[in-house]
Amino acid sequence: MRGVVLHAPGDIRVEDRPDPTIEAPTDAVIRLAATCVCGSDLWPYRGIEDVNGPAPMGHEYVGVVEEVGSDVRKVKPGQFVVGSFFASDNTCEICRAGYQSRCVHAELVGALGTQAQYARIPLADGTLVATPDLPADDLVPSLLAASDVLGTGWFAAVAADVRPGTTVAVVGDGAVGLLGVLAAQQLGAERIIAMSRHEPRQQLAREFGATDIVTERGDEGVAKIKDLTNGLGAHSVIEAVGTQESMMQAIRATRPGGHVGYVGVSHDVSLPGDELFFSGVHLHGGPAPVRRFLPELIDLICTRQIDPGKVFDLTLPLEQAAEGYRAMDERRAIKTLLRP
Ligand SMILES: [Zn+2]
C-alpha cells in the first residue's frame, strides 16, 4: 500500500509500505475512505519534536472494515467506522469513567500511521464506532473531523464546563479551536468569543457560532476578554494551542471559579504556582477521550445537525501529502484532507 512517511523535519514522502494484517485477535484492518493532516503532525514536521528515523504519519481515520481478528465481536467487515487516535478497550475502569485516551491498554494509533490506504486498528471493538449506514460521500469529511479535531474540541468544551447561557472564550483558531466554537454553541453557550487574527478563520468561527472576535493576543487579548465580560473574565475558556503564551492567556481570561479546558498538546509549558493559586480557576484537559463522544457526534453528523467538515479547506490525493503539510505549515490551509 501507499503511505505517508516523515524522514526528517520538512521531509514528507509517500512510499510503499507493508500492507497491514491482523496481528492480534482484537485487531481490525480498515481501508481508509479519508485521512488528514493534524496540527500536531506539524510539531515533528517543524522539528520542534524529535524525528527518530522514518516515521509513518497520521492518526485520524474513517473507512470501511476489511477484516477483523477472531476475538472481534461488534465490528464487522463492510461497516463504515470512525475511530480515535488512541485505541482503547472501552471496558477498563478508566474507559468506563469516560477517559478512553488513558485506557490501561491504550495504544497510540499514530505509531501505526493512518495517512495510508489501509490501517491496522488495535482493540477494534473498543475503539471503532460504526455509522448507522454507509454514509453519503459529502458526510465523510465531517465524520473524519469527529475522529480527532471535533472530538477534541468537544472535550475541551466539556472540560471547560460550557453550559447554557455562559460566556466562552476560545484561544487558538486552528481546526480544534474552531470546532471548540461549534461544540460550545451546541452545548448552549450564549456568548462565544473566538480569538483569531486571520480573516478566513474568523469567518468560519462565526459560521460555527462565534458571537465576538478578538484579534489581540497575550495580555492585550486577556484585557479584551475582560472588557467584554464586565471585568470578570469568561466562565469557560478553551485552550487549543499548547504554548506558554496560550496557556497563560487562557488562565488569565477565565474568571475566578471558571474553567479552562486545555487540549493543545503542551510544549514547554510551566505554570506559575502562585498565580495559579490566586486565580481560583479549574484546569482540566489532556489528550481528548474522543471515543466517549463518538456515538453522539456521529449521530449529530449523520442527521446533518452539524457540519464540522467545513474545517477542511484543502483536499488532496494522498500522493500529494507533502503539499498538504506545506500548506498547513505556511497557514495557507486550516486543515488538509487526504484521499487515499
Ligand atoms: Zn480501557
CSV table of C-alpha atoms and ligand atoms in Angstrom, one decimal:
chain,number,residue,atom,x,y,z
A,1,MET,CA,0.0,0.0,0.0
A,2,ARG,CA,0.9,3.7,-0.2
A,3,GLY,CA,1.5,5.6,3.0
A,4,VAL,CA,3.0,8.9,4.3
A,5,VAL,CA,6.4,8.8,6.0
A,6,LEU,CA,8.3,11.6,7.7
A,7,HIS,CA,12.0,11.2,7.2
A,8,ALA,CA,13.3,14.4,8.7
A,9,PRO,CA,11.8,17.8,9.5
A,10,GLY,CA,10.1,19.1,6.4
A,11,ASP,CA,10.8,15.8,4.5
A,12,ILE,CA,7.4,14.1,3.9
A,13,ARG,CA,7.3,11.3,1.4
A,14,VAL,CA,4.6,9.0,0.1
A,15,GLU,CA,6.0,5.5,-0.2
A,16,ASP,CA,5.2,1.8,-0.5
A,17,ARG,CA,4.6,0.5,3.0
A,18,PRO,CA,3.7,-3.1,4.0
A,19,ASP,CA,0.0,-3.9,3.9
A,20,PRO,CA,-1.3,-4.1,7.5
A,21,THR,CA,-2.5,-7.5,8.6
A,22,ILE,CA,-4.3,-8.8,11.7
A,23,GLU,CA,-1.6,-9.2,14.4
A,24,ALA,CA,-3.8,-9.7,17.5
A,25,PRO,CA,-7.2,-11.3,17.6
A,26,THR,CA,-8.7,-8.0,18.7
A,27,ASP,CA,-7.4,-6.1,15.6
A,28,ALA,CA,-9.3,-4.9,12.6
A,29,VAL,CA,-7.9,-3.7,9.3
A,30,ILE,CA,-9.7,-0.9,7.6
A,31,ARG,CA,-9.5,0.6,4.1
A,32,LEU,CA,-9.3,4.4,4.6
A,33,ALA,CA,-12.0,6.5,3.0
A,34,ALA,CA,-10.3,9.6,4.0
A,35,THR,CA,-7.5,10.7,6.3
A,36,CYS,CA,-5.9,14.1,7.1
A,37,VAL,CA,-3.0,16.1,8.5
A,38,CYS,CA,-3.3,17.2,12.1
A,39,GLY,CA,-1.9,20.4,13.7
A,40,SER,CA,0.1,18.1,16.0
A,41,ASP,CA,1.7,16.5,12.9
A,42,LEU,CA,3.3,19.9,12.4
A,43,TRP,CA,5.4,19.6,15.6
A,44,PRO,CA,7.7,16.9,14.2
A,45,TYR,CA,7.4,18.3,10.7
A,46,ARG,CA,8.8,21.6,12.0
A,47,GLY,CA,11.5,19.8,14.0
A,48,ILE,CA,10.1,21.0,17.4
A,49,GLU,CA,9.5,17.3,18.3
A,50,ASP,CA,12.4,14.9,17.5
A,51,VAL,CA,12.1,12.7,14.4
A,52,ASN,CA,13.9,9.4,15.1
A,53,GLY,CA,14.3,7.9,11.6
A,54,PRO,CA,11.5,7.4,9.1
A,55,ALA,CA,8.1,7.6,10.9
A,56,PRO,CA,4.7,6.6,9.4
A,57,MET,CA,2.3,9.5,9.9
A,58,GLY,CA,-1.3,10.1,10.7
A,59,HIS,CA,-3.8,9.3,13.5
A,60,GLU,CA,-7.1,10.5,12.1
A,61,TYR,CA,-9.2,8.0,10.1
A,62,VAL,CA,-12.5,6.8,8.8
A,63,GLY,CA,-13.0,3.9,6.5
A,64,VAL,CA,-14.5,0.5,5.7
A,65,VAL,CA,-13.6,-2.6,7.7
A,66,GLU,CA,-11.8,-5.1,5.6
A,67,GLU,CA,-11.0,-7.8,8.0
A,68,VAL,CA,-11.3,-8.5,11.8
A,69,GLY,CA,-9.5,-10.7,14.2
A,70,SER,CA,-11.1,-13.8,15.8
A,71,ASP,CA,-12.0,-12.0,19.1
A,72,VAL,CA,-13.7,-9.1,17.5
A,73,ARG,CA,-17.4,-9.3,18.1
A,74,LYS,CA,-19.1,-5.9,17.4
A,75,VAL,CA,-17.2,-4.6,14.4
A,76,LYS,CA,-17.9,-6.4,11.1
A,77,PRO,CA,-16.3,-6.3,7.7
A,78,GLY,CA,-18.1,-3.9,5.3
A,79,GLN,CA,-19.1,-1.4,8.1
A,80,PHE,CA,-18.0,2.2,7.8
A,81,VAL,CA,-16.2,3.1,11.0
A,82,VAL,CA,-14.8,6.1,12.9
A,83,GLY,CA,-12.1,5.7,15.5
A,84,SER,CA,-9.9,7.9,17.6
A,85,PHE,CA,-6.1,8.5,17.9
A,86,PHE,CA,-5.9,6.2,21.0
A,87,ALA,CA,-7.1,2.7,20.6
A,88,SER,CA,-8.9,1.7,23.8
A,89,ASP,CA,-10.6,-1.4,25.2
A,90,ASN,CA,-13.6,0.7,26.4
A,91,THR,CA,-14.1,-1.8,29.2
A,92,CYS,CA,-11.5,-0.9,31.9
A,93,GLU,CA,-12.3,1.4,34.8
A,94,ILE,CA,-10.7,4.4,33.2
A,95,CYS,CA,-12.6,3.9,30.0
A,96,ARG,CA,-15.9,3.4,31.8
A,97,ALA,CA,-15.3,6.7,33.6
A,98,GLY,CA,-15.0,8.3,30.1
A,99,TYR,CA,-11.2,8.7,29.8
A,100,GLN,CA,-10.6,6.2,27.0
A,101,SER,CA,-7.5,8.1,25.8
A,102,ARG,CA,-5.9,7.0,29.1
A,103,CYS,CA,-7.2,3.4,28.9
A,104,VAL,CA,-5.0,1.0,30.8
A,105,HIS,CA,-4.5,-0.8,27.4
A,106,ALA,CA,-4.3,2.4,25.3
A,107,GLU,CA,-2.3,2.2,22.1
A,108,LEU,CA,-1.3,5.2,20.0
A,109,VAL,CA,-2.7,4.8,16.5
A,110,GLY,CA,-0.3,7.5,15.3
A,111,ALA,CA,2.5,5.0,15.6
A,112,LEU,CA,0.8,2.9,13.0
A,113,GLY,CA,0.2,5.7,10.6
A,114,THR,CA,-3.2,6.3,9.1
A,115,GLN,CA,-2.1,8.6,6.3
A,116,ALA,CA,-2.2,5.5,4.1
A,117,GLN,CA,-4.5,3.3,2.1
A,118,TYR,CA,-5.0,0.8,4.9
A,119,ALA,CA,-4.5,0.7,8.6
A,120,ARG,CA,-4.5,-1.8,11.4
A,121,ILE,CA,-6.6,-0.7,14.3
A,122,PRO,CA,-5.9,-2.4,17.7
A,123,LEU,CA,-8.7,-3.2,20.2
A,124,ALA,CA,-11.3,-2.8,17.4
A,125,ASP,CA,-14.4,-3.4,19.5
A,126,GLY,CA,-13.5,-0.8,22.0
A,127,THR,CA,-12.1,1.7,19.5
A,128,LEU,CA,-14.2,1.8,16.4
A,129,VAL,CA,-17.8,3.1,16.2
A,130,ALA,CA,-19.8,2.2,13.1
A,131,THR,CA,-22.1,4.6,11.3
A,132,PRO,CA,-25.8,3.5,11.0
A,133,ASP,CA,-25.4,3.1,7.2
A,134,LEU,CA,-22.7,3.6,4.7
A,135,PRO,CA,-22.6,7.5,4.8
A,136,ALA,CA,-23.1,9.7,1.8
A,137,ASP,CA,-19.8,10.9,0.4
A,138,ASP,CA,-20.4,14.5,1.5
A,139,LEU,CA,-20.6,13.4,5.1
A,140,VAL,CA,-17.1,11.7,5.0
A,141,PRO,CA,-15.2,14.9,5.9
A,142,SER,CA,-17.4,15.6,8.9
A,143,LEU,CA,-17.0,12.0,10.1
A,144,LEU,CA,-13.3,12.3,9.7
A,145,ALA,CA,-13.4,15.5,11.8
A,146,ALA,CA,-15.1,13.5,14.5
A,147,SER,CA,-12.0,11.2,14.7
A,148,ASP,CA,-9.9,13.9,16.3
A,149,VAL,CA,-10.5,17.7,15.9
A,150,LEU,CA,-14.2,17.7,16.6
A,151,GLY,CA,-13.9,15.1,19.4
A,152,THR,CA,-11.0,17.2,20.8
A,153,GLY,CA,-12.8,20.5,20.5
A,154,TRP,CA,-15.9,18.9,22.1
A,155,PHE,CA,-13.9,17.5,25.0
A,156,ALA,CA,-12.3,20.9,25.5
A,157,ALA,CA,-15.8,22.5,25.8
A,158,VAL,CA,-17.0,19.8,28.2
A,159,ALA,CA,-13.7,20.1,30.2
A,160,ALA,CA,-14.3,23.9,30.3
A,161,ASP,CA,-17.8,23.2,31.7
A,162,VAL,CA,-19.6,25.0,28.9
A,163,ARG,CA,-23.3,25.3,29.9
A,164,PRO,CA,-26.3,27.0,28.5
A,165,GLY,CA,-26.2,30.8,29.0
A,166,THR,CA,-22.5,31.1,29.7
A,167,THR,CA,-19.7,33.1,28.0
A,168,VAL,CA,-16.9,31.1,26.4
A,169,ALA,CA,-13.6,32.3,25.1
A,170,VAL,CA,-11.5,30.2,22.7
A,171,VAL,CA,-7.8,30.5,22.4
A,172,GLY,CA,-6.5,29.1,19.1
A,173,ASP,CA,-8.0,29.3,15.7
A,174,GLY,CA,-6.8,26.0,14.3
A,175,ALA,CA,-9.3,23.3,13.5
A,176,VAL,CA,-9.6,22.2,17.2
A,177,GLY,CA,-10.3,25.8,18.3
A,178,LEU,CA,-12.8,26.3,15.6
A,179,LEU,CA,-14.6,23.1,16.4
A,180,GLY,CA,-14.4,24.1,20.1
A,181,VAL,CA,-16.6,27.1,19.0
A,182,LEU,CA,-19.0,24.7,17.3
A,183,ALA,CA,-19.1,22.5,20.5
A,184,ALA,CA,-19.7,25.5,22.7
A,185,GLN,CA,-22.6,26.5,20.5
A,186,GLN,CA,-24.1,23.0,20.6
A,187,LEU,CA,-23.7,22.9,24.4
A,188,GLY,CA,-25.7,26.1,24.7
A,189,ALA,CA,-23.2,28.9,25.3
A,190,GLU,CA,-24.8,32.3,25.0
A,191,ARG,CA,-21.7,34.2,24.0
A,192,ILE,CA,-18.7,32.7,22.2
A,193,ILE,CA,-15.5,34.8,21.8
A,194,ALA,CA,-13.1,33.5,19.2
A,195,MET,CA,-9.5,34.7,19.4
A,196,SER,CA,-8.2,35.0,15.9
A,197,ARG,CA,-6.4,37.4,13.6
A,198,HIS,CA,-7.0,35.5,10.4
A,199,GLU,CA,-10.0,36.6,8.4
A,200,PRO,CA,-11.0,33.3,6.8
A,201,ARG,CA,-10.8,31.6,10.2
A,202,GLN,CA,-12.8,34.4,11.8
A,203,GLN,CA,-15.4,33.8,9.2
A,204,LEU,CA,-15.6,30.0,9.9
A,205,ALA,CA,-15.7,30.7,13.6
A,206,ARG,CA,-18.8,32.9,13.0
A,207,GLU,CA,-20.3,30.1,10.9
A,208,PHE,CA,-19.8,27.7,13.8
A,209,GLY,CA,-21.4,30.1,16.3
A,210,ALA,CA,-18.9,32.7,17.5
A,211,THR,CA,-20.6,35.9,18.5
A,212,ASP,CA,-17.4,38.0,19.0
A,213,ILE,CA,-13.9,38.0,17.6
A,214,VAL,CA,-10.9,39.2,19.5
A,215,THR,CA,-7.8,39.8,17.4
A,216,GLU,CA,-5.4,40.8,20.3
A,217,ARG,CA,-3.2,38.2,21.9
A,218,GLY,CA,-1.4,37.7,25.2
A,219,ASP,CA,-2.1,40.3,27.9
A,220,GLU,CA,-3.9,42.5,25.4
A,221,GLY,CA,-6.2,39.6,24.4
A,222,VAL,CA,-6.9,39.0,28.1
A,223,ALA,CA,-7.7,42.7,28.6
A,224,LYS,CA,-10.2,42.5,25.7
A,225,ILE,CA,-11.9,39.4,27.1
A,226,LYS,CA,-12.2,41.2,30.5
A,227,ASP,CA,-13.7,44.3,28.7
A,228,LEU,CA,-16.3,42.0,27.1
A,229,THR,CA,-17.2,40.3,30.4
A,230,ASN,CA,-17.7,43.2,32.9
A,231,GLY,CA,-14.1,42.9,34.0
A,232,LEU,CA,-14.7,39.3,35.3
A,233,GLY,CA,-13.3,37.1,32.5
A,234,ALA,CA,-15.1,34.2,30.7
A,235,HIS,CA,-16.9,31.4,32.5
A,236,SER,CA,-15.2,28.9,30.3
A,237,VAL,CA,-12.0,29.1,28.2
A,238,ILE,CA,-10.9,26.6,25.6
A,239,GLU,CA,-7.1,26.4,25.1
A,240,ALA,CA,-6.3,24.8,21.8
A,241,VAL,CA,-2.7,25.7,21.1
A,242,GLY,CA,-0.3,24.3,23.8
A,243,THR,CA,2.2,27.1,24.3
A,244,GLN,CA,3.2,29.0,27.4
A,245,GLU,CA,1.6,32.1,26.0
A,246,SER,CA,-1.7,30.4,25.0
A,247,MET,CA,-2.0,28.6,28.3
A,248,MET,CA,-1.4,31.8,30.4
A,249,GLN,CA,-3.8,33.7,28.1
A,250,ALA,CA,-6.5,31.0,28.8
A,251,ILE,CA,-5.9,31.0,32.6
A,252,ARG,CA,-5.9,34.8,32.8
A,253,ALA,CA,-9.0,35.2,30.6
A,254,THR,CA,-11.0,32.9,33.0
A,255,ARG,CA,-13.0,34.4,35.9
A,256,PRO,CA,-12.4,33.1,39.4
A,257,GLY,CA,-14.4,29.8,39.8
A,258,GLY,CA,-14.4,29.4,36.0
A,259,HIS,CA,-13.0,26.5,34.0
A,260,VAL,CA,-10.2,26.1,31.5
A,261,GLY,CA,-10.4,23.1,29.1
A,262,TYR,CA,-6.9,22.6,27.6
A,263,VAL,CA,-6.3,20.4,24.7
A,264,GLY,CA,-3.4,22.0,22.8
A,265,VAL,CA,-0.6,19.5,23.1
A,266,SER,CA,1.6,21.1,25.8
A,267,HIS,CA,5.1,22.1,24.7
A,268,ASP,CA,7.4,23.5,27.3
A,269,VAL,CA,4.5,25.0,29.4
A,270,SER,CA,5.3,25.7,33.0
A,271,LEU,CA,2.6,27.2,35.2
A,272,PRO,CA,3.5,29.7,38.0
A,273,GLY,CA,2.1,28.2,41.2
A,274,ASP,CA,1.4,31.5,42.9
A,275,GLU,CA,-0.6,32.9,40.0
A,276,LEU,CA,-2.5,29.6,39.6
A,277,PHE,CA,-3.3,29.6,43.3
A,278,PHE,CA,-4.8,33.0,43.4
A,279,SER,CA,-6.6,32.6,40.0
A,280,GLY,CA,-9.2,30.2,41.5
A,281,VAL,CA,-9.8,28.6,38.2
A,282,HIS,CA,-10.5,24.9,37.4
A,283,LEU,CA,-8.0,23.3,35.0
A,284,HIS,CA,-8.9,20.2,33.1
A,285,GLY,CA,-7.7,18.8,29.8
A,286,GLY,CA,-5.2,16.5,28.2
A,287,PRO,CA,-5.5,14.1,25.3
A,288,ALA,CA,-9.2,14.1,24.5
A,289,PRO,CA,-11.1,10.9,25.2
A,290,VAL,CA,-12.7,11.2,21.7
A,291,ARG,CA,-14.2,7.7,22.0
A,292,ARG,CA,-16.5,9.0,24.7
A,293,PHE,CA,-18.2,11.4,22.4
A,294,LEU,CA,-18.1,9.4,19.1
A,295,PRO,CA,-21.7,7.9,19.2
A,296,GLU,CA,-23.2,11.4,19.9
A,297,LEU,CA,-21.0,13.1,17.3
A,298,ILE,CA,-21.7,10.5,14.6
A,299,ASP,CA,-25.4,11.0,15.2
A,300,LEU,CA,-25.3,14.8,15.0
A,301,ILE,CA,-23.3,14.5,11.7
A,302,CYS,CA,-25.4,11.7,10.1
A,303,THR,CA,-28.6,13.7,10.9
A,304,ARG,CA,-26.9,16.8,9.4
A,305,GLN,CA,-27.3,18.9,12.6
A,306,ILE,CA,-23.6,19.9,12.5
A,307,ASP,CA,-21.1,20.2,9.6
A,308,PRO,CA,-17.6,20.1,11.2
A,309,GLY,CA,-16.1,19.0,7.9
A,310,LYS,CA,-16.0,22.7,6.9
A,311,VAL,CA,-12.6,22.9,8.6
A,312,PHE,CA,-11.1,21.0,5.7
A,313,ASP,CA,-10.3,23.8,3.3
A,314,LEU,CA,-7.8,21.8,1.2
A,315,THR,CA,-8.4,18.3,-0.3
A,316,LEU,CA,-5.6,16.5,-2.0
A,317,PRO,CA,-4.9,12.9,-3.2
A,318,LEU,CA,-2.7,11.0,-0.7
A,319,GLU,CA,0.2,11.1,-3.1
A,320,GLN,CA,0.3,14.9,-2.7
A,321,ALA,CA,0.6,14.7,1.1
A,322,ALA,CA,3.8,16.8,1.1
A,323,GLU,CA,1.9,19.8,-0.3
A,324,GLY,CA,-0.8,19.2,2.3
A,325,TYR,CA,1.8,19.6,5.1
A,326,ARG,CA,3.4,22.6,3.5
A,327,ALA,CA,0.0,24.4,3.1
A,328,MET,CA,-0.8,23.9,6.8
A,329,ASP,CA,2.7,24.8,7.9
A,330,GLU,CA,2.5,28.1,6.0
A,331,ARG,CA,-1.1,28.6,7.3
A,332,ARG,CA,-2.4,28.6,3.7
A,333,ALA,CA,-4.8,25.8,4.8
A,334,ILE,CA,-6.6,25.3,8.1
A,335,LYS,CA,-6.7,21.5,7.6
A,336,THR,CA,-5.8,19.2,4.7
A,337,LEU,CA,-7.9,16.2,3.9
A,338,LEU,CA,-6.1,13.4,2.0
A,339,ARG,CA,-8.0,11.0,-0.3
A,340,PRO,CA,-6.2,7.6,-0.4
B,1,ZN,ZN,-9.7,0.9,28.9
